[in-house]
Amino acid sequence: MDFAREQGLPLAVRGGSHGVPGCGTCDGGAVLDLGLMRGIRVDPETRTAWVEGGCTWADVNHATYAFGLATTGGMVSTTGVGGLTTGGGMGYLARRCGLSCDNLTSVDLVTADGSFVTCTDEQNSDLMWAVRGGGGNFGVVTSFAFRLHPVADILGGPTFFPLDGDVIRRYRELVAEADEGLGATFVVGLGPPVPFLPERRHGRPVLGRHLERMPCPVINTLFDDLVPAGLYHYWKGAFTQGLPDGVVDAFVEYGAATPSIRSMTVVFPIDGACHHLGPEETAFAYRDADYSIALSPTLTTRQECEAQKDWVRAFHRALEAYSMPGAYVNFMDGDDQHRVQADYRGNHARPTALKRRYDPGNLFRLNHNIAP
């Protein structure tokens, strides 16, 4: 960090290498790769896990499951802990346990001037507030402490339906009626090439079910094969209150034109425990949003991905009339920098002031950047 700052070089911080805009690397600059920092320690008595900054959620799930414990992580096991958590953190357990950042009790952080600080709600509380949803703007997190929950085996897995507005509306009713113990992520896409779906159904609208009792970590691996390294992605995001009929109609219209077997529209319910905190209690401001939507075409070549950008942009425009002003920072692509203020909503002034204090030179700018 000192070298990059003194030489005036761009500095990319790489955790799990899962971010779509490619902020974990750069040309003509320095890459700070945390990939060898994979240590985890679990205290089952206090239900706490200490997790180093280069870990993936597969690492965390493996360590905590041994004690019958878990916390909210990503949808696929290769997701990096650092990027997901500092952006907020959505996953299967969010309705029950809150966002990943809601379960964060302390971090060790290296700030732009090279200082090493420990942050909790009592110590360096301003930075602790900021890393709960403020992304990588304030420093490099070398260690996270997470609150764990008694979750071991679950009843879960995918159920496949044809693309139909009535199915989506029934899902909307199901989530509204269900208690917080139900995690029910909705995906619009083509039949994926996964082992539990017959090959004749791959790439086609499908009916089917693969619901069974499984260890909690397993559900985070079911779709890993859809996102191997080396693919091309382009993402857009939206928050909604409920799923208005206009959103349902857009899912049906644009879902029918899903560009590839790996592309999907993912709808995360973020009500339940995610609403237990107020919008000003963390940098993640959208505590009144019920759903977070990710539009994510995924193709095997750059040319194919470029060709599908018009599809996802048109899809996103179709949602705008029913969406809240901003979206989840981890669903922002490289051309979404103009949305930063809306993404932090009424909280934007506070992280901006903290950025001026802790990173006035904007060393940490390869991210969804809060300019000082």
XYZ file of C-alpha atoms in Angstrom:
372
model
C 0.000 0.000 0.000
C 2.812 2.400 0.853
C 4.514 1.633 -2.455
C 1.346 2.189 -4.479
C 0.577 5.429 -2.678
C 4.117 6.803 -2.961
C 4.390 5.898 -6.648
C 0.921 7.200 -7.468
C -0.160 3.800 -8.759
C -3.704 2.434 -8.916
C -4.161 -0.151 -6.154
C -6.452 -3.137 -6.630
C -7.347 -5.200 -3.571
C -8.157 -8.828 -4.380
C -10.047 -11.103 -2.035
C -12.042 -13.900 -3.646
C -11.678 -12.576 -7.240
C -15.457 -12.786 -7.588
C -16.284 -9.153 -8.409
C -17.775 -8.612 -11.857
C -16.312 -5.134 -12.625
C -12.780 -6.529 -12.268
C -11.800 -4.254 -9.387
C -9.547 -6.995 -8.009
C -7.000 -6.304 -10.753
C -5.707 -3.376 -12.776
C -3.337 -2.437 -15.581
C -0.305 -0.292 -14.823
C -0.832 -0.544 -11.092
C -0.386 -2.786 -8.062
C -2.513 -5.730 -6.946
C -2.718 -6.497 -3.247
C -3.746 -10.163 -3.271
C -5.082 -11.512 0.028
C -5.486 -15.024 -1.380
C -2.950 -16.646 0.958
C -4.694 -15.259 4.062
C -7.106 -18.155 4.575
C -6.988 -18.780 8.325
C -10.238 -19.307 10.293
C -10.815 -19.846 14.003
C -14.212 -20.781 15.435
C -15.252 -20.419 19.071
C -18.405 -22.518 19.516
C -18.970 -21.177 23.040
C -19.328 -17.557 21.957
C -20.564 -18.542 18.468
C -17.897 -16.418 16.815
C -15.689 -17.025 13.788
C -12.525 -15.068 13.046
C -11.961 -15.109 9.291
C -8.934 -13.806 7.401
C -9.435 -11.490 4.440
C -8.580 -13.928 1.654
C -11.162 -16.560 2.607
C -14.058 -17.658 0.467
C -17.428 -18.668 1.854
C -16.508 -22.289 1.159
C -13.719 -21.893 3.707
C -16.074 -20.376 6.270
C -18.844 -22.925 5.736
C -16.421 -25.817 6.098
C -15.072 -24.472 9.397
C -18.363 -23.495 11.020
C -20.399 -26.547 9.991
C -18.208 -28.727 12.174
C -19.825 -26.982 15.153
C -23.367 -26.865 13.739
C -23.071 -23.132 13.146
C -23.374 -20.785 10.171
C -23.770 -17.172 9.156
C -25.065 -15.461 6.016
C -22.716 -15.971 3.069
C -22.897 -15.874 -0.712
C -24.937 -17.866 -3.194
C -21.930 -19.777 -4.501
C -19.066 -21.088 -2.425
C -16.300 -19.368 -4.416
C -17.506 -15.897 -3.405
C -14.942 -13.954 -1.391
C -15.823 -13.095 2.196
C -14.333 -9.596 2.040
C -16.113 -8.185 -0.985
C -19.472 -9.717 -0.130
C -19.443 -8.575 3.498
C -18.207 -5.010 3.037
C -20.859 -4.486 0.351
C -23.630 -5.769 2.642
C -23.819 -9.491 2.020
C -26.882 -11.364 0.754
C -27.433 -15.090 0.762
C -29.726 -17.974 1.639
C -29.747 -17.186 5.376
C -30.428 -13.452 5.094
C -34.115 -13.561 6.069
C -33.254 -15.601 9.157
C -29.873 -14.167 10.196
C -29.624 -10.752 8.516
C -27.024 -9.587 6.022
C -23.401 -10.674 6.322
C -22.471 -7.201 7.540
C -25.194 -7.380 10.206
C -23.340 -10.340 11.722
C -20.001 -8.558 11.714
C -18.802 -7.822 15.256
C -15.268 -6.556 14.566
C -12.670 -6.143 11.829
C -8.939 -5.595 11.615
C -8.392 -2.875 9.040
C -5.351 -1.316 7.378
C -6.160 2.266 6.409
C -4.729 4.290 3.533
C -1.900 5.739 5.638
C -0.758 2.241 6.643
C -2.293 2.273 10.122
C -3.521 -1.059 11.521
C -6.711 -0.602 13.529
C -9.244 -2.856 15.168
C -12.831 -1.702 14.746
C -15.861 -2.608 16.858
C -19.013 -0.801 17.927
C -16.991 0.647 20.804
C -13.556 1.149 19.198
C -13.124 3.040 15.919
C -16.893 2.787 15.635
C -17.034 5.206 12.697
C -14.990 2.826 10.543
C -16.979 -0.132 11.839
C -20.147 1.587 10.645
C -18.569 2.285 7.258
C -17.341 -1.245 6.475
C -20.878 -2.567 7.025
C -21.959 -1.818 3.484
C -19.456 0.835 2.397
C -17.444 -1.510 0.223
C -13.665 -1.345 -0.049
C -13.523 2.436 0.262
C -11.980 2.737 3.711
C -9.147 0.237 3.904
C -8.116 -3.396 3.577
C -9.847 -5.756 5.997
C -7.339 -8.410 7.050
C -9.663 -10.166 9.520
C -13.400 -10.346 10.163
C -15.207 -11.537 13.286
C -18.681 -12.912 12.584
C -21.575 -13.784 14.846
C -22.676 -17.377 14.156
C -26.097 -19.009 14.380
C -27.167 -22.584 15.167
C -27.747 -23.791 11.609
C -26.513 -27.233 10.564
C -28.635 -29.343 8.207
C -31.394 -27.708 6.192
C -34.233 -28.695 3.895
C -33.359 -27.030 0.625
C -32.608 -27.200 -3.059
C -34.036 -25.911 -6.344
C -37.553 -26.308 -7.675
C -38.068 -25.589 -11.389
C -41.189 -24.050 -12.946
C -42.073 -22.754 -16.405
C -41.618 -19.008 -16.890
C -45.061 -17.755 -15.906
C -46.251 -14.607 -14.161
C -48.608 -16.578 -11.924
C -45.667 -18.570 -10.549
C -43.817 -15.345 -9.669
C -46.902 -13.843 -8.042
C -47.351 -16.976 -5.934
C -43.711 -16.741 -4.895
C -44.389 -13.136 -3.864
C -47.277 -14.314 -1.675
C -45.215 -17.164 -0.216
C -42.418 -14.869 0.972
C -44.892 -12.352 2.415
C -46.613 -15.119 4.402
C -43.521 -17.065 5.531
C -41.658 -16.596 8.781
C -38.011 -15.555 8.757
C -36.768 -19.127 8.762
C -37.558 -19.523 5.059
C -34.889 -18.508 2.584
C -36.401 -18.486 -0.903
C -34.303 -16.972 -3.665
C -36.049 -16.728 -7.028
C -34.116 -17.182 -10.282
C -35.285 -16.516 -13.838
C -33.203 -18.378 -16.404
C -32.823 -21.413 -18.602
C -32.482 -24.974 -17.344
C -28.910 -25.071 -16.000
C -26.345 -27.788 -16.803
C -26.336 -29.253 -13.315
C -26.125 -32.975 -12.460
C -29.571 -33.174 -10.865
C -31.354 -31.895 -14.000
C -31.671 -34.231 -17.030
C -29.540 -33.097 -19.950
C -32.581 -32.915 -22.239
C -33.865 -30.094 -20.019
C -30.688 -27.999 -20.188
C -31.257 -24.648 -21.862
C -35.046 -25.004 -21.832
C -37.857 -23.834 -19.552
C -38.258 -26.652 -17.070
C -40.328 -28.324 -14.418
C -38.680 -30.273 -11.651
C -37.560 -30.398 -8.074
C -34.390 -31.278 -6.191
C -35.431 -30.628 -2.625
C -33.862 -32.651 0.163
C -32.211 -32.461 3.565
C -28.567 -31.476 3.226
C -25.744 -29.872 5.212
C -26.110 -26.114 5.075
C -22.776 -25.640 3.205
C -23.963 -27.868 0.354
C -26.606 -25.427 -0.849
C -23.850 -22.886 -1.459
C -22.178 -25.301 -3.887
C -25.144 -26.437 -6.003
C -24.557 -23.830 -8.708
C -20.775 -23.426 -8.489
C -20.345 -25.127 -11.852
C -22.286 -22.302 -13.522
C -19.688 -19.705 -12.577
C -16.197 -21.095 -13.203
C -13.315 -18.677 -13.583
C -12.841 -17.113 -16.999
C -16.392 -16.184 -17.968
C -17.582 -12.701 -18.965
C -20.281 -10.918 -16.980
C -22.198 -7.661 -17.026
C -24.432 -6.843 -14.072
C -27.156 -4.407 -13.125
C -29.093 -4.242 -9.851
C -32.318 -2.894 -8.391
C -34.141 -2.734 -5.053
C -37.919 -3.049 -4.862
C -40.588 -2.881 -2.198
C -42.572 -6.003 -2.882
C -42.650 -7.342 -6.427
C -45.147 -5.109 -8.269
C -46.958 -6.568 -11.259
C -44.829 -4.410 -13.574
C -41.724 -6.150 -12.252
C -43.346 -9.559 -12.749
C -44.227 -8.625 -16.339
C -40.617 -7.541 -17.000
C -39.322 -10.838 -15.628
C -41.545 -12.763 -18.013
C -40.761 -10.594 -21.052
C -37.012 -10.312 -20.651
C -36.558 -13.687 -18.994
C -37.793 -15.290 -22.207
C -34.806 -13.668 -23.965
C -32.210 -14.851 -21.434
C -29.021 -14.914 -23.537
C -27.230 -18.007 -22.282
C -27.601 -21.074 -20.143
C -25.358 -19.478 -17.506
C -27.178 -16.137 -17.479
C -29.833 -15.482 -14.883
C -31.940 -12.945 -13.074
C -31.672 -13.485 -9.321
C -34.199 -12.122 -6.828
C -33.008 -12.035 -3.207
C -35.617 -11.516 -0.483
C -34.119 -9.084 2.043
C -37.007 -8.614 4.442
C -37.199 -10.545 7.712
C -34.065 -10.152 9.817
C -32.617 -7.666 7.317
C -35.295 -5.215 8.495
C -34.287 -5.478 12.139
C -31.801 -2.615 11.700
C -32.647 0.914 10.666
C -31.279 2.609 7.522
C -28.802 4.750 9.470
C -27.368 1.956 11.649
C -25.007 0.722 8.916
C -23.746 2.096 5.615
C -26.214 -0.297 3.922
C -29.183 2.063 3.737
C -31.991 0.111 2.035
C -33.532 -1.464 5.110
C -37.031 -0.862 3.744
C -36.364 -2.792 0.530
C -37.968 -6.229 0.352
C -36.044 -7.565 -2.640
C -32.670 -7.063 -4.292
C -32.566 -7.970 -7.978
C -29.443 -8.908 -9.941
C -29.511 -8.964 -13.732
C -26.488 -10.978 -14.800
C -25.839 -12.152 -18.350
C -22.880 -14.519 -18.295
C -21.194 -15.529 -21.543
C -18.088 -17.424 -22.600
C -16.530 -14.708 -24.807
C -16.131 -10.957 -24.529
C -17.879 -10.479 -27.878
C -20.959 -12.401 -26.709
C -21.080 -10.413 -23.476
C -20.826 -7.079 -25.299
C -23.641 -8.173 -27.592
C -25.926 -8.816 -24.604
C -25.401 -5.484 -22.838
C -28.366 -3.959 -24.677
C -30.580 -6.765 -23.326
C -29.649 -6.164 -19.702
C -29.837 -2.370 -20.056
C -33.311 -2.592 -21.559
C -34.331 -5.044 -18.821
C -33.030 -2.638 -16.183
C -34.918 0.282 -17.736
C -38.103 -1.782 -17.659
C -37.667 -2.191 -13.877
C -36.859 1.456 -13.125
C -40.451 2.645 -12.817
C -41.015 0.112 -10.006
C -37.589 0.276 -8.341
C -36.089 2.328 -5.549
C -33.445 4.931 -6.516
C -30.293 2.900 -5.829
C -29.195 -0.718 -5.764
C -26.849 -3.127 -3.993
C -23.264 -1.981 -4.504
C -22.084 -5.550 -5.169
C -24.375 -5.680 -8.211
C -22.865 -2.541 -9.759
C -20.759 -2.821 -12.887
C -17.990 -0.529 -14.069
C -20.349 1.920 -15.785
C -22.503 2.469 -12.667
C -20.296 4.999 -10.900
C -22.926 7.709 -11.427
C -25.270 5.759 -9.128
C -23.072 5.919 -6.020
C -25.026 8.638 -4.222
C -28.346 6.874 -4.812
C -26.855 3.552 -3.715
C -26.021 5.019 -0.306
C -29.176 7.096 -0.202
C -29.521 9.318 2.890
C -26.303 7.872 4.302
C -24.101 9.215 1.498
C -22.826 12.300 3.345
C -21.463 10.259 6.256
C -19.208 7.857 4.298
C -18.068 10.783 2.172
C -16.895 12.603 5.311
C -15.189 9.432 6.540
C -13.490 9.020 3.164
C -12.076 12.552 3.437
C -10.741 11.708 6.882
C -9.269 8.267 6.269
C -8.480 8.225 2.532
C -8.250 11.828 1.290
C -6.050 10.780 -1.637
C -8.579 8.121 -2.710
C -6.021 5.308 -2.697
C -8.934 2.873 -2.485
C -10.713 3.956 -5.645
C -10.940 0.709 -7.638
C -14.392 -0.089 -6.278
C -17.857 1.402 -6.295
C -16.117 4.571 -5.260
C -17.141 7.110 -2.678
C -15.026 10.094 -3.721
C -13.503 12.158 -0.870
